[in-house]
Amino acid sequence: MDESRRERKKRQTRRLIAETAIRLFGERGYEQTTVAEIAAAADVATKTFFNHFPSKEDVLFTGTRERNAVLLAVIAGRRPGESLPDLLTRMYEKLLADYRAEGVEAEDPELMKTYTRLVMTVPALRAKALYMSFELQKEIAETLVKVYPDELDPVGAAAVVGSVIGAVQGAALASMDLGEPEERFWASMRRGFDLALRSLRTP
Amino acid sequence: MDESRRERKKRQTRRLIAETAIRLFGERGYEQTTVAEIAAAADVATKTFFNHFPSKEDVLFTGTRERNAVLLAVIAGRRPGESLPDLLTRMYEKLLADYRAEGVEAEDPELMKTYTRLVMTVPALRAKALYMSFELQKEIAETLVKVYPDELDPVGAAAVVGSVIGAVQGAALASMDLGEPEERFWASMRRGFDLALRSLRTP
DNA sequence: TGCATTCTTGCACTTTGTGTAGTTTCATGA
DNA sequence: TCATGAAACTACACAAAGTGCAAGAATGCA
């Protein structure tokens, strides 16, 4: 057995709390929902919530570290002779693929949509998401320096990564605000990505 | 009299609270300092703190709205025939000029340094700063669309702005982390800006 | 079964932030 | 100069987030 009963149960409560939280946030709004209410709805003690998640916000950002690790692995796994734009493109494709896959394998796709809406609209969650995105940027930049030691210095790498992620984020949010349908949304993100990459392809 | 005594006193207490806060944050750390302690040190009631600032974080982001308004005014005041890169460059120069001026005219330059260090290092403050930066990006993008109606659409504008600000932020933070001296720091920021702008100059 | 580990729970406590009502201070007009 | 209203400050009660600790319940293992 490669997962003990104890570990399984812990993971189950954790998941139960997270899903209950998203559901309640979706129904009543983030600020209007208290941790005590979430815990009650999931039938656990309030303290149990904080045993699993360091803060109320964190219940919405559970898998982030693992997802980031995947992206960093793409960078670290630069193929021999692979150019910087090509590597970044491969990372971007990986990001998209993972996001779509997650939407498919999710038990309740409705929760995914609620989740996205929450992170886009609630200020506290937006701030947290931006913070984590920025931390990821720093890690990506550091890895890039390791992988392109002759071509990139820390400042240059940080500028490149900031430019690319900034453009993608900006385009994505603008598309969201316009209420573009899903296909247009992906196209808009791609536009942002391509725009930022132009400055790398024409040195 | 173009400022009543009442307004003057209000501004004074507000300023006193803000400076006391930065000083205490610098001495004991942000999380280790309670609002009650700040209020006591400034000799006002705890509630008075929250009358002036909606949250503990906000005491460090007082002038932001005014500064943002200045940048937006630069965009809105596009000169006839001025190209997008030129306008963005003018906005960037304005940003630098204001930042340096503020450092000079500040009563206590030591507080400025403490302030910068706090915003760069404390997660809660970084997140807030990033959030506000992102809100500013959206406003800049909207203004750009108004000013370049034939050349920019909402998504394209957001991508451009995100790319530029992302690159500058990334370069600035990397420079900070490297502990570069002040002159190198400005040069690094400029590198980020120029990098992002290359994609606009070569269509 | 017995024992150690780990997860959960309950409880007391601090801190941030809100609502409200009362007090002081200031501006203004008779 | 004094009365009056508005604005700022204060005091107090309260809700919610989050922490620390000790006790209880479930699990793993011998």
PDB file of C-alpha atoms (C1' of nucleotides) in Angstrom, chain A residues 4-6 9 34-35 47 50 54-56, chain D residues 15-21 25-28:
ATOM      1  CA  SER A   4      -1.393   4.693   4.545  1.00  0.00           C
ATOM      2  CA  ARG A   5      -4.898   5.086   5.861  1.00  0.00           C
ATOM      3  CA  ARG A   6      -3.732   7.969   8.012  1.00  0.00           C
ATOM      4  CA  LYS A   9      -7.738  10.413   5.629  1.00  0.00           C
ATOM      5  CA  THR A  34     -15.995  32.912   7.936  1.00  0.00           C
ATOM      6  CA  VAL A  35     -13.533  30.145   8.582  1.00  0.00           C
ATOM      7  CA  LYS A  47      -8.644  24.709  14.489  1.00  0.00           C
ATOM      8  CA  PHE A  50      -5.732  26.142  10.393  1.00  0.00           C
ATOM      9  CA  PRO A  54      -1.894  28.648   7.380  1.00  0.00           C
ATOM     10  CA  SER A  55      -4.499  31.270   6.497  1.00  0.00           C
ATOM     11  CA  LYS A  56      -7.969  31.682   5.055  1.00  0.00           C
TER      12      LYS A  56
ATOM     13  C1'  DA D  15     -16.513  39.894  15.311  1.00  0.00           C
ATOM     14  C1'  DA D  16     -13.163  37.297  12.868  1.00  0.00           C
ATOM     15  C1'  DA D  17      -8.347  35.653  11.844  1.00  0.00           C
ATOM     16  C1'  DG D  18      -4.781  33.270  13.648  1.00  0.00           C
ATOM     17  C1'  DT D  19      -1.567  31.039  17.563  1.00  0.00           C
ATOM     18  C1'  DG D  20      -0.242  28.015  21.455  1.00  0.00           C
ATOM     19  C1'  DC D  21      -1.091  24.360  24.343  1.00  0.00           C
ATOM     20  C1'  DA D  25      -9.227  10.042  19.384  1.00  0.00           C
ATOM     21  C1'  DA D  26      -7.545   7.380  15.581  1.00  0.00           C
ATOM     22  C1'  DT D  27      -3.884   4.967  13.456  1.00  0.00           C
ATOM     23  C1'  DG D  28       0.559   2.189  12.836  1.00  0.00           C
TER      24       DG D  28
END
